[in-house]
Amino acid sequence: MRKRAFPIFFTIATVTSSHALALTQPDGTTIPVGNGLQDMFNGRGENINALTDAATTPETFIPSCGLTFTVLQRNAGYQNSFGWYNVTGQPPTQADLHEFLLCTDGVGTTKVLDIKNDPNYLGGEIGFFEGVGNCASPGNYINIFYSQKAYNPDGNQQNPFVHLLIYNSTATPNAFYFGWEDLLSGGDNDFDDLTTFVTGITCAGGGGPCNTGNSGICADGTMQCQSGVLSCVQSNQPAAEKCDGLDNDCNAVVDDGDLCEAGKVCDKGTCVPKCNGGEFVCGQGEVCNANGLCVDIKCAAVTCESGQKCKEGNCVGPCDGVVCPHGQVCRVGVCVDPCAAITCDSGQVCVNGVCTDDCNCVKCAAGNTCQPDGRCLNDACIGISCNAGEYCDANGACQDACTGAVCPEGQICMMGQCIDDPNPGSGGSGQGGNFVGAGGNFVGAGGMEMTGGMGGLGGMGGMGGVGANAATGGNGVGSGSTCGCHVIGDEQSGKTGFLVLLASAAALAHGRRRRR
């Protein structure tokens, strides 16, 4: 017999969803045997199937405040006791077996466990045990069965025998049933030797990644405990589609629509120029592929997994190299507040994307004070009011949340947020000659073919105007190229002779018009 006092949970499908098949013991016995548990569930108005809703995990738990345990059934020949122990990674010692429900506590007994004020509690996870032995003391138990199956006397095999079944209540939020079996090798497998009903507990295991089943970036989710059940909460909302190898608008199609500037198409998450039939020569470091597109020669033969794209010959993910502003995390190429989509149960607050007990239950660390919203605040920040886009650091000073941030491609950090660059790759004016830079007749004002804006007709990006700083394109990839499908950066500068530019100007303008 056993009983369960407890707190927060660790797994997901264990307590949250029905199993497609009933559980079995190593000898093939389907559990539970008999109708003891099912009759009890029916009598309490629960929509629970004792066979298909049974779970064996989590095995360890995180204590919460004010846990209430009620004894519902005692159908064992032994008078068993129940208690808890600290999870240390090793089998618990006798000194760490703390009885909670005594062998004399009969059906209808209700007890409250305030483990966080128990001096024996080490502050981490706990497990539970059932002491079998006719009211024996911990040192004289006949057998001890643990919530961690590997420590059971019949648990020394790859598929240990089950001695505890867990059920999520369908009638009461944040409540669970625990059914114990107290005989070696499963005994009669009825799991009603000791049945307890536990209220005031929440799941552990929140904060982990999960798949919502939606398309694109909307598939990314975070496990959260809501109403006592672990569920997958969507992390990102649909956004405008852009050429980045992702399904931003969550319509199940990657990079769909007209996403690039004139003369370019979206190919594997990158806007690239065309080179139809060799009519236009690709720039340095590029090659015209079989689809008639100028691509990075290092990426021409590279095929990346879904959600990745090739850069410099390497497949990179949407969050690779991203450093989000303070207090945010990168999820599928988007910097987000990890708590933005999270709704916690009463008595809990969201911290770093995980619902935890508020500070009225869990004491704040030294140097922090519990606030009315249930969160702990650094004492140095009490009374400090920072401007938008700032945060209070450990010394009580307001800091720019954008400091050190490296936003996802195509974004800049402003006011503590990564936002789409309103002028991507404009690169300044280029300050070129008559034909180049500063919005010349056919070459853009420092715009860049690779990623930048398209000044004038050409958007070739400050094509190396005579004696100017035309080769640099600000935030763009490069400028100063004389090729209609590539911008090389500083490789071609204002040193290019004016006469050469003049001689090629008409041909370039004509060619670019045809490409668009």
Short mmCIF file of C-alpha atoms in Angstrom, two decimals:
data_model
loop_
_atom_site.label_atom_id
_atom_site.label_comp_id
_atom_site.label_asym_id
_atom_site.label_seq_id
_atom_site.Cartn_x
_atom_site.Cartn_y
_atom_site.Cartn_z
CA MET A 1 0.00 0.00 0.00
CA ARG A 2 1.18 3.44 -0.61
CA LYS A 3 0.18 6.84 -0.60
CA ARG A 4 1.04 10.01 -2.30
CA ALA A 5 1.58 13.35 -1.09
CA PHE A 6 2.97 15.57 -3.55
CA PRO A 7 3.62 18.38 -5.81
CA ILE A 8 4.65 19.10 -9.23
CA PHE A 9 5.02 16.65 -12.07
CA PHE A 10 7.66 15.83 -14.58
CA THR A 11 6.34 14.08 -17.66
CA ILE A 12 3.88 14.97 -20.27
CA ALA A 13 1.80 12.17 -21.65
CA THR A 14 1.92 10.38 -18.35
CA VAL A 15 -0.73 12.27 -16.55
CA THR A 16 -2.07 14.35 -19.29
CA SER A 17 -3.40 12.05 -21.93
CA SER A 18 -4.91 8.61 -22.20
CA HIS A 19 -2.76 5.74 -23.29
CA ALA A 20 -3.80 4.01 -26.45
CA LEU A 21 -3.19 0.68 -24.71
CA ALA A 22 -3.52 -0.43 -21.12
CA LEU A 23 -0.37 -0.89 -19.05
CA THR A 24 0.99 -4.35 -18.38
CA GLN A 25 3.33 -5.92 -15.86
CA PRO A 26 6.53 -7.63 -17.05
CA ASP A 27 4.69 -10.96 -16.94
CA GLY A 28 2.07 -9.63 -19.38
CA THR A 29 -0.71 -9.00 -16.85
CA THR A 30 -2.90 -6.05 -17.81
CA ILE A 31 -3.24 -3.62 -14.92
CA PRO A 32 -5.19 -2.83 -12.89
CA VAL A 33 -6.95 -6.15 -12.33
CA GLY A 34 -10.55 -6.10 -11.10
CA ASN A 35 -13.04 -3.25 -10.76
CA GLY A 36 -11.91 -1.68 -7.48
CA LEU A 37 -10.48 1.47 -9.02
CA GLN A 38 -13.09 1.76 -11.78
CA ASP A 39 -15.99 1.50 -9.33
CA MET A 40 -14.41 4.20 -7.18
CA PHE A 41 -13.97 6.53 -10.17
CA ASN A 42 -17.56 5.97 -11.27
CA GLY A 43 -18.84 6.67 -7.77
CA ARG A 44 -16.96 9.96 -7.66
CA GLY A 45 -18.29 11.16 -11.03
CA GLU A 46 -14.92 10.90 -12.78
CA ASN A 47 -14.67 10.32 -16.51
CA ILE A 48 -11.67 8.04 -16.03
CA ASN A 49 -10.98 4.65 -17.57
CA ALA A 50 -8.95 2.73 -15.01
CA LEU A 51 -7.20 0.74 -17.75
CA THR A 52 -6.42 3.19 -20.53
CA ASP A 53 -5.91 6.29 -18.37
CA ALA A 54 -3.40 4.70 -16.00
CA ALA A 55 0.09 6.22 -15.91
CA THR A 56 3.33 5.32 -14.12
CA THR A 57 5.16 8.61 -14.37
CA PRO A 58 6.34 10.97 -13.11
CA GLU A 59 8.39 9.09 -10.54
CA THR A 60 9.67 12.17 -8.73
CA PHE A 61 7.93 15.39 -7.82
CA ILE A 62 8.40 19.02 -6.83
CA PRO A 63 6.59 20.10 -3.67
CA SER A 64 3.99 22.84 -3.76
CA CYS A 65 2.18 24.66 -0.94
CA GLY A 66 -0.82 23.29 0.94
CA LEU A 67 -1.07 19.78 -0.51
CA THR A 68 -4.10 17.87 0.73
CA PHE A 69 -4.23 14.06 0.79
CA THR A 70 -7.34 12.01 1.40
CA VAL A 71 -7.37 8.25 1.95
CA LEU A 72 -10.08 6.75 -0.31
CA GLN A 73 -9.39 3.00 -0.13
CA ARG A 74 -7.48 0.55 2.07
CA ASN A 75 -7.95 -2.98 0.77
CA ALA A 76 -4.67 -4.56 1.82
CA GLY A 77 -4.00 -7.32 4.31
CA TYR A 78 -1.02 -5.39 5.62
CA GLN A 79 -1.33 -2.18 7.59
CA ASN A 80 0.97 -0.06 5.51
CA SER A 81 2.36 3.40 5.99
CA PHE A 82 3.27 6.08 3.49
CA GLY A 83 5.99 8.72 3.37
CA TRP A 84 8.43 10.76 1.34
CA TYR A 85 12.17 11.00 0.72
CA ASN A 86 14.58 13.42 -0.94
CA VAL A 87 15.64 12.54 -4.49
CA THR A 88 19.44 12.44 -4.57
CA GLY A 89 20.22 10.13 -7.48
CA GLN A 90 20.83 7.25 -5.07
CA PRO A 91 18.45 4.88 -3.25
CA PRO A 92 17.16 6.67 -0.15
CA THR A 93 18.72 5.83 3.17
CA GLN A 94 16.64 4.69 6.12
CA ALA A 95 17.21 8.06 7.80
CA ASP A 96 15.65 9.79 4.78
CA LEU A 97 12.37 7.81 4.90
CA HIS A 98 9.86 10.22 6.43
CA GLU A 99 6.45 8.71 7.26
CA PHE A 100 3.48 10.94 6.50
CA LEU A 101 0.36 8.76 6.50
CA LEU A 102 0.51 6.34 9.39
CA CYS A 103 -0.67 2.75 9.19
CA THR A 104 -3.56 3.71 11.48
CA ASP A 105 -4.90 6.49 9.23
CA GLY A 106 -8.12 4.99 7.88
CA VAL A 107 -10.40 5.72 4.93
CA GLY A 108 -11.59 9.32 5.03
CA THR A 109 -8.44 10.63 6.70
CA THR A 110 -7.29 13.96 5.26
CA LYS A 111 -3.86 15.44 5.91
CA VAL A 112 -2.00 18.49 4.68
CA LEU A 113 1.69 18.24 3.83
CA ASP A 114 3.72 21.44 4.28
CA ILE A 115 6.99 19.88 3.23
CA LYS A 116 8.73 23.16 2.44
CA ASN A 117 8.82 23.99 6.14
CA ASP A 118 10.07 20.53 7.09
CA PRO A 119 13.74 20.70 8.21
CA ASN A 120 14.34 17.31 6.53
CA TYR A 121 13.49 18.70 3.10
CA LEU A 122 16.62 19.45 1.06
CA GLY A 123 14.89 21.79 -1.36
CA GLY A 124 14.75 19.68 -4.53
CA GLU A 125 12.63 16.86 -5.90
CA ILE A 126 11.04 14.26 -3.68
CA GLY A 127 9.85 10.69 -4.12
CA PHE A 128 7.36 8.59 -2.17
CA PHE A 129 7.47 5.20 -0.53
CA GLU A 130 5.08 2.64 0.86
CA GLY A 131 6.25 0.80 3.97
CA VAL A 132 4.80 -2.72 4.12
CA GLY A 133 4.75 -4.52 7.45
CA ASN A 134 1.76 -4.31 9.83
CA CYS A 135 2.57 -0.93 11.34
CA ALA A 136 6.29 -1.64 11.44
CA SER A 137 8.78 1.18 11.90
CA PRO A 138 10.93 2.20 8.90
CA GLY A 139 13.77 -0.01 10.11
CA ASN A 140 11.50 -3.07 10.28
CA TYR A 141 9.45 -2.90 7.08
CA ILE A 142 8.96 -6.22 5.30
CA ASN A 143 9.26 -4.42 1.97
CA ILE A 144 9.55 -0.85 0.78
CA PHE A 145 8.13 0.20 -2.59
CA TYR A 146 9.18 3.49 -4.14
CA SER A 147 7.75 5.85 -6.73
CA GLN A 148 11.08 5.34 -8.49
CA LYS A 149 10.60 1.78 -9.76
CA ALA A 150 14.30 1.02 -10.06
CA TYR A 151 14.66 1.07 -6.26
CA ASN A 152 11.93 -1.51 -5.64
CA PRO A 153 12.97 -4.95 -4.39
CA ASP A 154 11.55 -6.45 -7.61
CA GLY A 155 12.81 -3.61 -9.80
CA ASN A 156 16.20 -5.05 -10.76
CA GLN A 157 15.26 -5.73 -14.36
CA GLN A 158 14.90 -3.76 -17.57
CA ASN A 159 11.11 -3.67 -17.26
CA PRO A 160 10.43 -3.41 -13.49
CA PHE A 161 7.14 -4.35 -11.88
CA VAL A 162 4.67 -1.52 -11.31
CA HIS A 163 3.54 -0.65 -7.79
CA LEU A 164 1.96 2.76 -8.38
CA LEU A 165 -0.68 3.97 -10.87
CA ILE A 166 -1.42 7.68 -11.34
CA TYR A 167 -4.66 9.18 -12.68
CA ASN A 168 -5.46 12.80 -13.50
CA SER A 169 -8.81 13.92 -12.10
CA THR A 170 -11.34 14.99 -14.71
CA ALA A 171 -13.69 16.53 -12.15
CA THR A 172 -11.30 18.54 -9.96
CA PRO A 173 -8.58 20.87 -11.29
CA ASN A 174 -5.04 20.23 -10.08
CA ALA A 175 -5.93 16.90 -8.51
CA PHE A 176 -4.70 13.33 -8.96
CA TYR A 177 -5.46 9.80 -7.79
CA PHE A 178 -2.73 7.40 -6.65
CA GLY A 179 -3.31 3.67 -6.50
CA TRP A 180 -0.75 1.41 -4.77
CA GLU A 181 0.00 -2.32 -4.99
CA ASP A 182 1.90 -3.68 -1.99
CA LEU A 183 2.92 -7.23 -2.98
CA LEU A 184 6.10 -8.37 -4.69
CA SER A 185 5.95 -9.00 -8.44
CA GLY A 186 2.60 -7.24 -8.62
CA GLY A 187 0.69 -9.47 -6.21
CA ASP A 188 -2.98 -9.41 -7.20
CA ASN A 189 -2.40 -6.27 -9.31
CA ASP A 190 -5.61 -4.56 -8.19
CA PHE A 191 -3.83 -1.33 -7.13
CA ASP A 192 -6.45 -0.50 -4.51
CA ASP A 193 -4.39 -1.56 -1.51
CA LEU A 194 -4.09 2.15 -0.76
CA THR A 195 -5.82 4.80 -2.89
CA THR A 196 -5.31 8.48 -2.18
CA PHE A 197 -6.74 11.65 -3.70
CA VAL A 198 -4.32 14.58 -3.86
CA THR A 199 -5.37 18.18 -4.47
CA GLY A 200 -3.41 21.40 -4.78
CA ILE A 201 -0.66 19.97 -6.96
CA THR A 202 0.62 21.09 -10.30
CA CYS A 203 2.66 19.44 -13.00
CA ALA A 204 6.37 19.75 -13.33
CA GLY A 205 8.11 19.53 -16.65
CA GLY A 206 7.00 22.92 -17.96
CA GLY A 207 9.31 24.91 -20.17
CA GLY A 208 10.41 22.11 -22.46
CA PRO A 209 9.99 22.30 -26.25
CA CYS A 210 7.05 20.60 -27.95
CA ASN A 211 5.18 20.49 -31.25
CA THR A 212 1.70 22.00 -31.34
CA GLY A 213 0.74 20.16 -34.53
CA ASN A 214 0.27 23.46 -36.38
CA SER A 215 2.19 24.45 -39.50
CA GLY A 216 5.36 26.48 -39.85
CA ILE A 217 6.65 28.57 -36.99
CA CYS A 218 3.31 27.98 -35.25
CA ALA A 219 4.39 24.38 -34.64
CA ASP A 220 6.92 25.52 -32.05
CA GLY A 221 5.54 25.25 -28.54
CA THR A 222 6.43 25.09 -24.87
CA MET A 223 5.17 22.52 -22.40
CA GLN A 224 3.09 24.12 -19.67
CA CYS A 225 1.03 22.86 -16.78
CA GLN A 226 -2.47 24.27 -17.05
CA SER A 227 -5.27 23.10 -14.74
CA GLY A 228 -3.09 20.26 -13.57
CA VAL A 229 -2.38 18.95 -17.06
CA LEU A 230 0.76 19.34 -19.14
CA SER A 231 -0.10 20.74 -22.54
CA CYS A 232 1.77 22.21 -25.49
CA VAL A 233 1.31 25.99 -25.69
CA GLN A 234 2.07 27.68 -29.02
CA SER A 235 5.11 29.97 -28.77
CA ASN A 236 4.83 31.99 -32.01
CA GLN A 237 1.94 33.65 -33.79
CA PRO A 238 1.62 33.83 -37.61
CA ALA A 239 3.64 36.64 -39.16
CA ALA A 240 4.17 38.11 -42.61
CA GLU A 241 5.92 35.66 -44.92
CA LYS A 242 9.52 36.48 -45.80
CA CYS A 243 12.32 34.77 -47.66
CA ASP A 244 14.08 32.92 -44.86
CA GLY A 245 13.36 29.23 -45.40
CA LEU A 246 10.52 29.26 -42.87
CA ASP A 247 6.74 29.16 -43.06
CA ASN A 248 6.20 32.46 -41.26
CA ASP A 249 2.47 32.78 -41.92
CA CYS A 250 1.80 29.17 -40.88
CA ASN A 251 -0.05 28.23 -44.08
CA ALA A 252 2.00 25.04 -44.59
CA VAL A 253 3.95 26.59 -47.51
CA VAL A 254 7.53 27.82 -47.07
CA ASP A 255 8.57 31.13 -48.68
CA ASP A 256 5.41 31.51 -50.77
CA GLY A 257 4.52 34.73 -52.54
CA ASP A 258 6.51 37.56 -54.09
CA LEU A 259 9.05 38.09 -51.34
CA CYS A 260 12.06 39.62 -53.10
CA GLU A 261 12.88 42.84 -54.88
CA ALA A 262 12.58 43.11 -58.65
CA GLY A 263 14.95 40.85 -60.52
CA LYS A 264 15.35 38.37 -57.69
CA VAL A 265 13.56 35.26 -56.54
CA CYS A 266 13.50 33.43 -53.23
CA ASP A 267 15.63 30.31 -53.39
CA LYS A 268 16.17 28.16 -50.28
CA GLY A 269 15.57 31.07 -47.94
CA THR A 270 17.67 33.66 -49.77
CA CYS A 271 16.78 36.28 -52.38
CA VAL A 272 19.06 35.64 -55.35
CA PRO A 273 19.29 37.19 -58.85
CA LYS A 274 18.54 35.36 -62.06
CA CYS A 275 21.12 34.41 -64.66
CA ASN A 276 18.85 33.05 -67.39
CA GLY A 277 20.75 31.13 -70.03
CA GLY A 278 24.00 32.82 -69.18
CA GLU A 279 22.69 36.19 -70.37
CA PHE A 280 23.91 37.73 -67.15
CA VAL A 281 27.17 36.78 -65.54
CA CYS A 282 27.07 36.05 -61.84
CA GLY A 283 29.39 37.87 -59.49
CA GLN A 284 32.52 36.74 -57.77
CA GLY A 285 31.88 33.80 -55.46
CA GLU A 286 28.63 32.91 -57.25
CA VAL A 287 27.63 30.37 -59.83
CA CYS A 288 24.62 30.08 -62.12
CA ASN A 289 22.78 26.95 -61.02
CA ALA A 290 20.51 24.63 -62.99
CA ASN A 291 17.50 26.77 -62.10
CA GLY A 292 19.05 29.86 -63.69
CA LEU A 293 19.82 31.54 -60.38
CA CYS A 294 23.02 33.11 -59.09
CA VAL A 295 23.87 31.31 -55.85
CA ASP A 296 26.83 31.24 -53.49
CA ILE A 297 29.26 28.77 -55.00
CA LYS A 298 29.81 27.27 -51.55
CA CYS A 299 26.09 26.52 -51.26
CA ALA A 300 25.41 25.33 -54.81
CA ALA A 301 25.64 21.64 -53.90
CA VAL A 302 24.41 21.96 -50.31
CA THR A 303 20.95 20.73 -49.33
CA CYS A 304 19.80 21.77 -45.87
CA GLU A 305 17.09 20.33 -43.65
CA SER A 306 13.71 21.99 -43.44
CA GLY A 307 13.93 25.20 -41.43
CA GLN A 308 17.61 25.74 -42.26
CA LYS A 309 19.39 27.58 -45.03
CA CYS A 310 22.91 27.61 -46.41
CA LYS A 311 25.36 30.35 -45.50
CA GLU A 312 28.99 30.17 -46.57
CA GLY A 313 28.56 26.48 -47.31
CA ASN A 314 27.07 25.62 -43.91
CA CYS A 315 23.48 24.84 -42.97
CA VAL A 316 22.36 27.17 -40.21
CA GLY A 317 19.20 27.28 -38.15
CA PRO A 318 17.04 30.38 -37.74
CA CYS A 319 18.35 30.98 -34.20
CA ASP A 320 22.03 30.23 -34.86
CA GLY A 321 24.11 33.22 -33.86
CA VAL A 322 21.10 35.10 -32.50
CA VAL A 323 21.44 36.87 -29.15
CA CYS A 324 18.04 38.21 -28.13
CA PRO A 325 17.49 41.37 -26.09
CA HIS A 326 17.47 41.00 -22.32
CA GLY A 327 14.61 38.83 -21.05
CA GLN A 328 13.81 37.26 -24.43
CA VAL A 329 14.60 33.94 -26.11
CA CYS A 330 14.92 32.94 -29.76
CA ARG A 331 12.28 30.53 -31.06
CA VAL A 332 12.27 29.62 -34.75
CA GLY A 333 14.04 32.82 -35.72
CA VAL A 334 11.90 35.11 -33.57
CA CYS A 335 12.94 36.79 -30.31
CA VAL A 336 10.00 36.51 -27.92
CA ASP A 337 9.13 36.99 -24.27
CA PRO A 338 9.07 33.37 -23.03
CA CYS A 339 6.07 34.17 -20.82
CA ALA A 340 4.01 36.00 -23.45
CA ALA A 341 1.84 33.01 -24.40
CA ILE A 342 1.75 31.44 -20.94
CA THR A 343 -1.24 31.52 -18.60
CA CYS A 344 -0.44 30.12 -15.17
CA ASP A 345 -2.79 28.61 -12.63
CA SER A 346 -3.82 30.51 -9.52
CA GLY A 347 -0.95 30.82 -7.06
CA GLN A 348 1.66 30.59 -9.79
CA VAL A 349 3.67 33.06 -11.85
CA CYS A 350 5.58 32.67 -15.10
CA VAL A 351 9.36 32.90 -14.75
CA ASN A 352 11.52 32.34 -17.84
CA GLY A 353 8.67 30.56 -19.60
CA VAL A 354 7.84 28.19 -16.74
CA CYS A 355 4.93 28.43 -14.30
CA THR A 356 6.25 28.25 -10.74
CA ASP A 357 4.73 28.76 -7.32
CA ASP A 358 4.57 32.43 -6.43
CA CYS A 359 6.73 33.86 -3.66
CA ASN A 360 3.89 33.62 -1.16
CA CYS A 361 4.58 29.88 -1.28
CA VAL A 362 8.26 29.73 -2.17
CA LYS A 363 10.53 32.01 -0.20
CA CYS A 364 12.66 34.46 -2.16
CA ALA A 365 16.42 34.06 -2.17
CA ALA A 366 18.54 36.29 0.03
CA GLY A 367 18.69 39.83 -1.32
CA ASN A 368 15.25 39.58 -2.93
CA THR A 369 11.81 40.61 -1.69
CA CYS A 370 8.40 39.14 -2.53
CA GLN A 371 6.27 41.56 -4.53
CA PRO A 372 2.46 41.82 -4.69
CA ASP A 373 2.46 40.16 -8.13
CA GLY A 374 3.97 37.01 -6.61
CA ARG A 375 7.45 37.51 -8.06
CA CYS A 376 10.72 38.03 -6.25
CA LEU A 377 12.50 41.33 -6.93
CA ASN A 378 16.14 42.18 -6.37
CA ASP A 379 16.29 44.55 -3.39
CA ALA A 380 18.55 46.88 -5.39
CA CYS A 381 15.72 47.41 -7.90
CA ILE A 382 12.98 48.24 -5.41
CA GLY A 383 11.73 51.74 -6.22
CA ILE A 384 13.67 51.85 -9.50
CA SER A 385 11.65 52.74 -12.60
CA CYS A 386 13.44 52.20 -15.91
CA ASN A 387 12.45 53.61 -19.28
CA ALA A 388 10.87 51.52 -22.01
CA GLY A 389 13.47 49.23 -23.55
CA GLU A 390 15.53 49.11 -20.34
CA TYR A 391 15.80 46.73 -17.42
CA CYS A 392 17.10 46.95 -13.86
CA ASP A 393 20.33 45.01 -13.33
CA ALA A 394 21.65 43.35 -10.18
CA ASN A 395 23.17 46.64 -9.03
CA GLY A 396 19.94 48.58 -9.38
CA ALA A 397 21.04 50.38 -12.55
CA CYS A 398 18.87 50.69 -15.65
CA GLN A 399 20.47 49.05 -18.68
CA ASP A 400 19.59 49.10 -22.37
CA ALA A 401 17.95 45.76 -23.17
CA CYS A 402 19.48 45.91 -26.65
CA THR A 403 23.07 45.91 -25.37
CA GLY A 404 24.85 42.91 -26.87
CA ALA A 405 21.80 41.82 -28.84
CA VAL A 406 22.25 40.20 -32.25
CA CYS A 407 18.79 40.08 -33.81
CA PRO A 408 17.65 37.52 -36.40
CA GLU A 409 18.57 38.32 -40.00
CA GLY A 410 16.73 41.33 -41.39
CA GLN A 411 15.99 42.79 -37.95
CA ILE A 412 17.48 45.43 -35.70
CA CYS A 413 17.11 46.01 -31.97
CA MET A 414 15.19 49.09 -30.89
CA MET A 415 13.59 49.85 -27.53
CA GLY A 416 14.44 46.40 -26.27
CA GLN A 417 12.77 44.61 -29.19
CA CYS A 418 14.00 42.97 -32.38
CA ILE A 419 11.98 44.54 -35.18
CA ASP A 420 12.12 44.35 -38.97
CA ASP A 421 14.77 46.70 -40.30
CA PRO A 422 12.76 49.59 -41.80
CA ASN A 423 15.54 50.31 -44.29
CA PRO A 424 17.32 47.01 -44.93
CA GLY A 425 20.59 47.33 -46.79
CA SER A 426 20.13 50.96 -47.79
CA GLY A 427 23.79 51.44 -47.04
CA GLY A 428 23.80 55.20 -47.20
CA SER A 429 24.10 57.30 -50.30
CA GLY A 430 27.32 55.98 -51.80
CA GLN A 431 28.44 59.53 -52.63
CA GLY A 432 29.48 58.53 -56.16
CA GLY A 433 29.92 60.28 -59.48
CA ASN A 434 27.29 61.32 -61.96
CA PHE A 435 26.23 57.78 -62.76
CA VAL A 436 26.82 56.17 -59.40
CA GLY A 437 25.78 56.68 -55.78
CA ALA A 438 23.42 59.22 -54.34
CA GLY A 439 20.55 58.04 -56.51
CA GLY A 440 22.15 58.28 -59.93
CA ASN A 441 20.25 57.63 -63.13
CA PHE A 442 20.41 53.88 -62.89
CA VAL A 443 22.43 53.01 -59.80
CA GLY A 444 20.83 53.27 -56.36
CA ALA A 445 21.78 55.50 -53.52
CA GLY A 446 24.18 53.08 -51.95
CA GLY A 447 21.62 50.30 -52.26
CA MET A 448 22.87 46.78 -52.66
CA GLU A 449 21.93 44.00 -55.00
CA MET A 450 22.43 41.30 -52.41
CA THR A 451 20.12 42.48 -49.68
CA GLY A 452 19.81 46.20 -49.92
CA GLY A 453 17.41 48.67 -51.35
CA MET A 454 17.42 49.48 -55.05
CA GLY A 455 18.20 53.11 -55.58
CA GLY A 456 17.25 54.57 -58.93
CA LEU A 457 16.60 51.94 -61.55
CA GLY A 458 19.44 49.62 -60.77
CA GLY A 459 19.67 49.23 -57.03
CA MET A 460 23.26 48.17 -57.69
CA GLY A 461 24.46 49.85 -54.60
CA GLY A 462 26.90 52.72 -55.05
CA MET A 463 28.57 51.14 -58.05
CA GLY A 464 31.96 52.56 -57.20
CA GLY A 465 31.44 56.17 -58.14
CA VAL A 466 34.57 58.03 -59.03
CA GLY A 467 36.66 58.68 -55.95
CA ALA A 468 33.80 58.10 -53.53
CA ASN A 469 33.06 55.67 -50.77
CA ALA A 470 30.61 53.92 -53.04
CA ALA A 471 31.76 50.41 -52.33
CA THR A 472 30.37 50.27 -48.83
CA GLY A 473 26.70 49.61 -48.33
CA GLY A 474 26.05 50.19 -44.67
CA ASN A 475 23.96 47.34 -43.35
CA GLY A 476 23.76 45.55 -46.67
CA VAL A 477 25.84 42.65 -47.88
CA GLY A 478 28.00 44.59 -50.26
CA SER A 479 28.13 47.15 -53.00
CA GLY A 480 30.22 48.49 -55.79
CA SER A 481 29.78 45.58 -58.19
CA THR A 482 29.56 46.12 -61.91
CA CYS A 483 27.66 42.84 -62.30
CA GLY A 484 23.91 42.89 -62.63
CA CYS A 485 23.51 39.85 -60.37
CA HIS A 486 25.99 40.27 -57.55
CA VAL A 487 27.40 42.77 -55.16
CA ILE A 488 30.89 41.98 -54.02
CA GLY A 489 31.42 44.50 -51.27
CA ASP A 490 34.60 46.54 -51.19
CA GLU A 491 36.29 44.49 -53.88
CA GLN A 492 35.40 47.08 -56.53
CA SER A 493 35.86 50.60 -55.33
CA GLY A 494 35.98 54.12 -56.60
CA LYS A 495 39.28 53.20 -58.21
CA THR A 496 37.37 51.90 -61.20
CA GLY A 497 37.98 54.40 -63.96
CA PHE A 498 35.27 56.81 -64.90
CA LEU A 499 35.72 56.07 -68.59
CA VAL A 500 35.17 52.36 -68.02
CA LEU A 501 31.98 53.09 -66.12
CA LEU A 502 30.79 55.46 -68.79
CA ALA A 503 31.40 52.93 -71.53
CA SER A 504 29.47 50.20 -69.75
CA ALA A 505 26.64 52.30 -68.35
CA ALA A 506 24.25 52.01 -71.26
CA ALA A 507 24.71 48.25 -71.57
CA LEU A 508 24.14 47.74 -67.87
CA ALA A 509 21.02 49.84 -67.82
CA HIS A 510 19.61 48.01 -70.81
CA GLY A 511 20.42 44.62 -69.33
CA ARG A 512 18.87 45.38 -65.96
CA ARG A 513 15.67 46.58 -67.58
CA ARG A 514 15.40 43.29 -69.42
CA ARG A 515 15.99 41.29 -66.23
CA ARG A 516 13.07 42.90 -64.49
#
